[in-house]
Amino acid sequence: SQKIEQNSEALNIQEGKTATLTCNYTNYSPAYLQWYRQDPGRGPVFLLLIRENEKEKRKERLKVTFDTTLKQSLFHITASQPADSATYLCALDSIGTDKLIFGTGTRLQVFP
Amino acid sequence: GAGVSQSPRYKVTKRGQDVALRCDPISGHVSLYWYRQALGQGPEFLTYFNYEAQQDKSGLPNDRFSAERPEGSISTLTIQRTEQRDSAMYRCASSSGTSSYNEQFFGPGTRLTVL
Protein backbone atom coordinates (compact mmCIF):
# COMPACT_ATOMS: atom_id res chain seq x y z
CA SER A 1 0.00 0.00 0.00
CA GLN A 2 1.04 3.60 -0.48
CA LYS A 3 2.54 5.30 2.55
CA ILE A 4 4.24 8.55 3.46
CA GLU A 5 6.07 8.39 6.76
CA GLN A 6 7.41 11.18 8.89
CA ASN A 7 8.70 10.84 12.44
CA SER A 8 5.66 10.94 14.65
CA GLU A 9 7.77 11.79 17.68
CA ALA A 10 8.66 15.42 18.23
CA LEU A 11 12.18 16.53 17.45
CA ASN A 12 13.71 18.64 20.22
CA ILE A 13 16.92 20.53 19.51
CA GLN A 14 18.90 23.39 20.92
CA GLU A 15 18.96 26.80 19.30
CA GLY A 16 21.80 27.15 16.79
CA LYS A 17 21.91 23.46 15.89
CA THR A 18 20.79 21.97 12.59
CA ALA A 19 17.41 20.25 12.57
CA THR A 20 16.95 17.35 10.17
CA LEU A 21 13.50 15.97 9.41
CA THR A 22 12.81 12.87 7.35
CA CYS A 23 10.10 11.98 4.87
CA ASN A 24 9.99 8.43 3.52
CA TYR A 25 7.51 7.10 1.00
CA THR A 26 6.58 3.72 -0.44
CA ASN A 27 4.70 2.78 -3.58
CA TYR A 28 4.77 6.29 -4.97
CA SER A 29 6.74 7.67 -7.89
CA PRO A 30 6.43 11.40 -7.30
CA ALA A 31 7.62 13.93 -9.84
CA TYR A 32 8.20 16.38 -7.01
CA LEU A 33 7.89 16.78 -3.29
CA GLN A 34 6.80 19.80 -1.27
CA TRP A 35 7.46 20.85 2.32
CA TYR A 36 5.02 22.91 4.37
CA ARG A 37 5.16 24.46 7.81
CA GLN A 38 2.12 24.44 10.10
CA ASP A 39 1.78 26.45 13.29
CA PRO A 40 -0.82 25.50 15.93
CA GLY A 41 -4.32 26.61 14.94
CA ARG A 42 -3.26 27.64 11.44
CA GLY A 43 -3.23 26.17 7.96
CA PRO A 44 -0.04 24.82 6.38
CA VAL A 45 2.27 27.30 4.66
CA PHE A 46 4.37 26.33 1.64
CA LEU A 47 8.15 26.37 2.08
CA LEU A 48 9.93 24.53 -0.72
CA LEU A 49 9.38 22.29 -3.72
CA ILE A 50 11.98 19.89 -5.10
CA ARG A 51 11.68 18.01 -8.38
CA GLU A 52 12.67 14.36 -8.87
CA ASN A 53 15.65 15.36 -10.99
CA GLU A 54 16.97 17.77 -8.36
CA LYS A 55 19.19 16.39 -5.63
CA GLU A 56 19.10 19.44 -3.44
CA LYS A 57 17.27 22.75 -3.05
CA ARG A 58 18.11 25.65 -0.75
CA LYS A 59 16.25 28.68 0.52
CA GLU A 60 17.91 30.82 3.15
CA ARG A 61 18.47 28.52 6.16
CA LEU A 62 16.44 25.70 4.63
CA LYS A 63 17.80 22.82 2.59
CA VAL A 64 15.86 19.93 1.07
CA THR A 65 17.27 16.79 -0.51
CA PHE A 66 15.38 14.25 -2.59
CA ASP A 67 16.67 10.72 -3.16
CA THR A 68 14.35 8.78 -5.47
CA THR A 69 16.40 5.60 -5.02
CA LEU A 70 16.01 5.64 -1.26
CA LYS A 71 12.51 7.11 -1.64
CA GLN A 72 13.37 9.73 0.90
CA SER A 73 13.51 13.47 1.37
CA LEU A 74 15.45 15.22 4.11
CA PHE A 75 14.58 18.70 5.32
CA HIS A 76 17.28 20.66 7.12
CA ILE A 77 17.06 23.91 9.06
CA THR A 78 20.49 25.32 9.85
CA ALA A 79 21.19 27.68 12.74
CA SER A 80 17.76 26.85 14.14
CA GLN A 81 15.84 29.40 16.18
CA PRO A 82 12.95 29.07 18.64
CA ALA A 83 10.76 30.73 15.96
CA ASP A 84 11.34 27.65 13.79
CA SER A 85 9.29 25.59 16.25
CA ALA A 86 6.31 24.20 14.31
CA THR A 87 5.06 21.07 12.59
CA TYR A 88 6.63 20.35 9.22
CA LEU A 89 4.72 18.39 6.60
CA CYS A 90 5.97 16.78 3.44
CA ALA A 91 3.61 16.27 0.52
CA LEU A 92 4.00 14.57 -2.82
CA ASP A 93 2.00 14.28 -5.98
CA SER A 94 0.16 11.13 -6.87
CA ILE A 95 0.98 10.09 -10.43
CA GLY A 96 -1.82 10.62 -12.89
CA THR A 97 -3.63 13.06 -10.63
CA ASP A 98 -3.23 16.66 -9.59
CA LYS A 99 -3.70 16.08 -5.91
CA LEU A 100 -1.17 16.30 -3.10
CA ILE A 101 -0.80 13.56 -0.53
CA PHE A 102 0.48 14.79 2.83
CA GLY A 103 2.52 13.01 5.45
CA THR A 104 1.55 13.09 9.10
CA GLY A 105 4.08 15.81 9.93
CA THR A 106 6.89 16.08 12.45
CA ARG A 107 6.77 18.55 15.30
CA LEU A 108 9.98 20.49 15.81
CA GLN A 109 10.73 22.23 19.09
CA VAL A 110 13.79 24.49 19.26
CA PHE A 111 14.89 25.40 22.76
CA PRO A 112 16.83 28.58 23.57
CA GLY B 1 -4.55 40.85 -1.31
CA ALA B 2 -6.60 38.77 1.07
CA GLY B 3 -5.76 35.14 1.63
CA VAL B 4 -8.06 32.15 1.58
CA SER B 5 -10.99 32.55 3.92
CA GLN B 6 -13.38 29.98 5.30
CA SER B 7 -16.66 30.29 7.11
CA PRO B 8 -17.83 29.56 9.62
CA ARG B 9 -14.63 29.14 11.63
CA TYR B 10 -16.47 26.95 14.12
CA LYS B 11 -19.61 24.93 13.61
CA VAL B 12 -21.38 22.85 16.23
CA THR B 13 -24.29 20.79 15.02
CA LYS B 14 -26.43 17.91 16.14
CA ARG B 15 -26.17 14.49 14.60
CA GLY B 16 -28.43 14.17 11.59
CA GLN B 17 -28.32 17.83 10.59
CA ASP B 18 -26.86 19.06 7.29
CA VAL B 19 -23.96 21.51 7.28
CA ALA B 20 -22.46 23.69 4.57
CA LEU B 21 -18.88 24.89 4.80
CA ARG B 22 -17.75 27.76 2.64
CA CYS B 23 -14.38 28.54 1.09
CA ASP B 24 -13.37 31.83 -0.53
CA PRO B 25 -10.15 31.27 -2.48
CA ILE B 26 -7.59 33.89 -3.36
CA SER B 27 -8.96 36.00 -6.20
CA GLY B 28 -7.94 34.61 -9.56
CA HIS B 29 -6.86 31.22 -8.27
CA VAL B 30 -8.12 28.55 -10.61
CA SER B 31 -7.74 25.47 -8.45
CA LEU B 32 -9.42 24.80 -5.14
CA TYR B 33 -8.83 21.84 -2.84
CA TRP B 34 -10.73 20.51 0.16
CA TYR B 35 -8.99 18.59 2.93
CA ARG B 36 -9.90 17.14 6.29
CA GLN B 37 -7.33 17.24 9.05
CA ALA B 38 -7.43 15.25 12.27
CA LEU B 39 -5.41 16.37 15.26
CA GLY B 40 -1.78 15.35 14.90
CA GLN B 41 -2.22 14.31 11.27
CA GLY B 42 -1.53 15.90 7.92
CA PRO B 43 -4.33 17.15 5.69
CA GLU B 44 -6.28 14.33 4.05
CA PHE B 45 -7.41 15.02 0.48
CA LEU B 46 -11.16 15.12 -0.13
CA THR B 47 -11.78 16.70 -3.53
CA TYR B 48 -10.59 19.42 -5.87
CA PHE B 49 -11.75 21.73 -8.63
CA ASN B 50 -10.14 23.33 -11.62
CA TYR B 51 -12.29 26.37 -12.32
CA GLU B 52 -15.85 25.12 -11.82
CA ALA B 53 -15.16 21.53 -12.78
CA GLN B 54 -14.76 18.95 -10.05
CA GLN B 55 -11.72 16.96 -11.14
CA ASP B 56 -11.39 14.35 -8.45
CA LYS B 57 -13.71 13.42 -5.61
CA SER B 58 -12.06 10.16 -4.70
CA GLY B 59 -11.31 11.35 -1.17
CA LEU B 60 -14.89 12.07 -0.19
CA PRO B 61 -15.67 9.47 2.51
CA ASN B 62 -19.19 8.60 1.32
CA ASP B 63 -22.15 9.98 -0.54
CA ARG B 64 -23.18 12.22 2.35
CA PHE B 65 -20.31 14.49 1.33
CA SER B 66 -20.53 16.70 -1.73
CA ALA B 67 -18.86 19.84 -3.00
CA GLU B 68 -19.53 22.43 -5.62
CA ARG B 69 -17.91 25.47 -7.13
CA PRO B 70 -20.55 26.71 -9.58
CA GLU B 71 -18.86 29.89 -10.78
CA GLY B 72 -15.27 28.84 -10.42
CA SER B 73 -14.67 30.92 -7.33
CA ILE B 74 -16.39 30.26 -3.98
CA SER B 75 -16.84 26.62 -3.06
CA THR B 76 -19.16 24.88 -0.65
CA LEU B 77 -18.58 21.52 1.00
CA THR B 78 -21.85 20.03 2.18
CA ILE B 79 -22.22 17.18 4.64
CA GLN B 80 -25.70 15.71 4.88
CA ARG B 81 -27.06 13.83 7.88
CA THR B 82 -23.94 14.52 9.92
CA GLU B 83 -22.49 11.85 12.17
CA GLN B 84 -20.13 12.19 15.12
CA ARG B 85 -17.28 10.72 13.09
CA ASP B 86 -17.52 13.73 10.76
CA SER B 87 -16.12 15.94 13.54
CA ALA B 88 -12.82 17.33 12.30
CA MET B 89 -11.04 20.39 10.95
CA TYR B 90 -11.99 21.02 7.33
CA ARG B 91 -9.51 23.07 5.33
CA CYS B 92 -9.54 24.42 1.85
CA ALA B 93 -6.61 25.58 -0.24
CA SER B 94 -6.29 27.37 -3.55
CA SER B 95 -3.56 27.63 -6.13
CA SER B 96 -2.87 29.76 -9.18
CA GLY B 97 -2.34 26.84 -11.55
CA THR B 98 -4.10 23.59 -12.34
CA SER B 99 -1.23 21.29 -11.43
CA SER B 100 -0.47 20.08 -7.93
CA TYR B 101 3.04 21.35 -8.73
CA ASN B 102 1.76 24.80 -7.80
CA GLU B 103 2.04 26.08 -4.26
CA GLN B 104 -1.19 25.72 -2.32
CA PHE B 105 -2.43 28.48 -0.02
CA PHE B 106 -4.47 27.20 2.87
CA GLY B 107 -7.34 28.80 4.70
CA PRO B 108 -7.73 28.87 8.49
CA GLY B 109 -10.15 25.95 8.45
CA THR B 110 -13.61 25.23 9.82
CA ARG B 111 -13.71 23.23 13.02
CA LEU B 112 -16.82 21.00 12.82
CA THR B 113 -18.17 19.37 15.94
CA VAL B 114 -21.08 16.95 15.64
CA LEU B 115 -22.81 16.23 18.93
XYZ file of C-alpha atoms in Angstrom:
227
model
C 0.000 0.000 0.000
C 1.045 3.604 -0.477
C 2.545 5.299 2.555
C 4.243 8.552 3.456
C 6.065 8.394 6.759
C 7.411 11.180 8.893
C 8.696 10.842 12.438
C 5.658 10.939 14.653
C 7.769 11.794 17.682
C 8.660 15.423 18.229
C 12.184 16.532 17.449
C 13.710 18.636 20.217
C 16.915 20.528 19.509
C 18.897 23.391 20.923
C 18.964 26.795 19.303
C 21.796 27.151 16.794
C 21.907 23.462 15.887
C 20.793 21.968 12.588
C 17.411 20.254 12.574
C 16.949 17.347 10.171
C 13.501 15.975 9.414
C 12.814 12.872 7.355
C 10.098 11.984 4.872
C 9.985 8.427 3.521
C 7.507 7.097 1.005
C 6.581 3.721 -0.441
C 4.705 2.782 -3.584
C 4.766 6.295 -4.971
C 6.737 7.675 -7.890
C 6.433 11.400 -7.305
C 7.616 13.926 -9.837
C 8.201 16.381 -7.008
C 7.892 16.785 -3.288
C 6.798 19.802 -1.266
C 7.455 20.849 2.320
C 5.018 22.906 4.373
C 5.156 24.460 7.810
C 2.119 24.439 10.100
C 1.780 26.448 13.286
C -0.824 25.504 15.930
C -4.316 26.607 14.938
C -3.263 27.638 11.441
C -3.233 26.167 7.961
C -0.042 24.819 6.378
C 2.267 27.303 4.660
C 4.367 26.328 1.636
C 8.148 26.368 2.083
C 9.929 24.535 -0.724
C 9.379 22.290 -3.718
C 11.977 19.892 -5.098
C 11.684 18.006 -8.376
C 12.666 14.364 -8.869
C 15.654 15.358 -10.991
C 16.975 17.766 -8.359
C 19.187 16.388 -5.634
C 19.103 19.442 -3.438
C 17.272 22.754 -3.054
C 18.107 25.651 -0.752
C 16.251 28.683 0.518
C 17.914 30.824 3.155
C 18.472 28.516 6.161
C 16.439 25.698 4.634
C 17.796 22.819 2.591
C 15.861 19.927 1.075
C 17.265 16.787 -0.513
C 15.380 14.248 -2.589
C 16.674 10.720 -3.160
C 14.348 8.780 -5.472
C 16.403 5.602 -5.023
C 16.012 5.640 -1.261
C 12.510 7.115 -1.637
C 13.368 9.731 0.904
C 13.515 13.473 1.368
C 15.447 15.215 4.113
C 14.577 18.695 5.318
C 17.283 20.660 7.122
C 17.061 23.914 9.061
C 20.493 25.316 9.852
C 21.187 27.684 12.738
C 17.760 26.848 14.138
C 15.845 29.396 16.181
C 12.945 29.072 18.638
C 10.763 30.731 15.962
C 11.336 27.646 13.789
C 9.290 25.586 16.247
C 6.312 24.204 14.310
C 5.064 21.069 12.589
C 6.635 20.348 9.224
C 4.718 18.392 6.597
C 5.970 16.776 3.440
C 3.610 16.271 0.524
C 3.997 14.575 -2.818
C 1.996 14.280 -5.983
C 0.165 11.129 -6.868
C 0.979 10.088 -10.432
C -1.817 10.618 -12.891
C -3.632 13.062 -10.626
C -3.225 16.655 -9.588
C -3.703 16.080 -5.905
C -1.171 16.296 -3.104
C -0.799 13.563 -0.529
C 0.476 14.787 2.831
C 2.519 13.007 5.447
C 1.554 13.089 9.104
C 4.085 15.812 9.929
C 6.889 16.083 12.449
C 6.767 18.555 15.296
C 9.984 20.486 15.810
C 10.732 22.229 19.092
C 13.786 24.493 19.259
C 14.892 25.403 22.759
C 16.831 28.579 23.572
C -4.547 40.846 -1.311
C -6.596 38.770 1.066
C -5.757 35.143 1.628
C -8.056 32.145 1.578
C -10.988 32.548 3.918
C -13.383 29.981 5.299
C -16.663 30.293 7.107
C -17.834 29.560 9.618
C -14.633 29.144 11.627
C -16.466 26.950 14.120
C -19.606 24.927 13.613
C -21.378 22.848 16.228
C -24.287 20.787 15.020
C -26.427 17.909 16.142
C -26.172 14.491 14.604
C -28.432 14.170 11.594
C -28.315 17.826 10.586
C -26.863 19.063 7.292
C -23.964 21.513 7.277
C -22.458 23.692 4.570
C -18.883 24.886 4.801
C -17.750 27.761 2.638
C -14.379 28.536 1.086
C -13.375 31.833 -0.526
C -10.146 31.269 -2.483
C -7.590 33.887 -3.359
C -8.956 35.999 -6.196
C -7.935 34.611 -9.565
C -6.857 31.219 -8.266
C -8.124 28.553 -10.615
C -7.740 25.466 -8.446
C -9.416 24.798 -5.143
C -8.833 21.838 -2.844
C -10.732 20.507 0.158
C -8.986 18.588 2.934
C -9.902 17.143 6.290
C -7.328 17.244 9.055
C -7.429 15.254 12.269
C -5.415 16.368 15.265
C -1.785 15.354 14.900
C -2.221 14.312 11.273
C -1.533 15.897 7.923
C -4.334 17.152 5.688
C -6.282 14.331 4.051
C -7.411 15.024 0.484
C -11.163 15.120 -0.128
C -11.783 16.696 -3.532
C -10.586 19.424 -5.868
C -11.750 21.733 -8.631
C -10.140 23.329 -11.621
C -12.286 26.369 -12.320
C -15.855 25.122 -11.821
C -15.159 21.526 -12.778
C -14.762 18.947 -10.052
C -11.718 16.957 -11.140
C -11.391 14.349 -8.447
C -13.708 13.422 -5.610
C -12.057 10.164 -4.704
C -11.315 11.351 -1.168
C -14.894 12.071 -0.189
C -15.675 9.471 2.509
C -19.186 8.600 1.321
C -22.154 9.984 -0.545
C -23.181 12.223 2.347
C -20.310 14.486 1.332
C -20.533 16.700 -1.732
C -18.864 19.838 -2.995
C -19.532 22.433 -5.623
C -17.905 25.474 -7.133
C -20.552 26.706 -9.581
C -18.862 29.894 -10.779
C -15.270 28.837 -10.424
C -14.669 30.919 -7.331
C -16.389 30.258 -3.980
C -16.839 26.619 -3.060
C -19.163 24.880 -0.651
C -18.583 21.519 1.002
C -21.854 20.027 2.184
C -22.220 17.184 4.638
C -25.699 15.709 4.877
C -27.060 13.830 7.883
C -23.938 14.519 9.919
C -22.487 11.850 12.172
C -20.133 12.191 15.122
C -17.282 10.721 13.086
C -17.520 13.731 10.756
C -16.123 15.941 13.539
C -12.815 17.326 12.295
C -11.044 20.391 10.947
C -11.987 21.022 7.326
C -9.513 23.071 5.325
C -9.539 24.422 1.847
C -6.612 25.581 -0.244
C -6.294 27.367 -3.550
C -3.557 27.631 -6.134
C -2.874 29.756 -9.176
C -2.342 26.836 -11.547
C -4.100 23.589 -12.340
C -1.227 21.291 -11.432
C -0.466 20.080 -7.933
C 3.040 21.352 -8.733
C 1.756 24.795 -7.801
C 2.035 26.080 -4.259
C -1.185 25.720 -2.318
C -2.430 28.484 -0.021
C -4.469 27.196 2.874
C -7.341 28.803 4.697
C -7.734 28.868 8.491
C -10.154 25.951 8.450
C -13.614 25.234 9.822
C -13.715 23.229 13.022
C -16.818 21.003 12.823
C -18.172 19.366 15.942
C -21.078 16.955 15.645
C -22.814 16.225 18.933
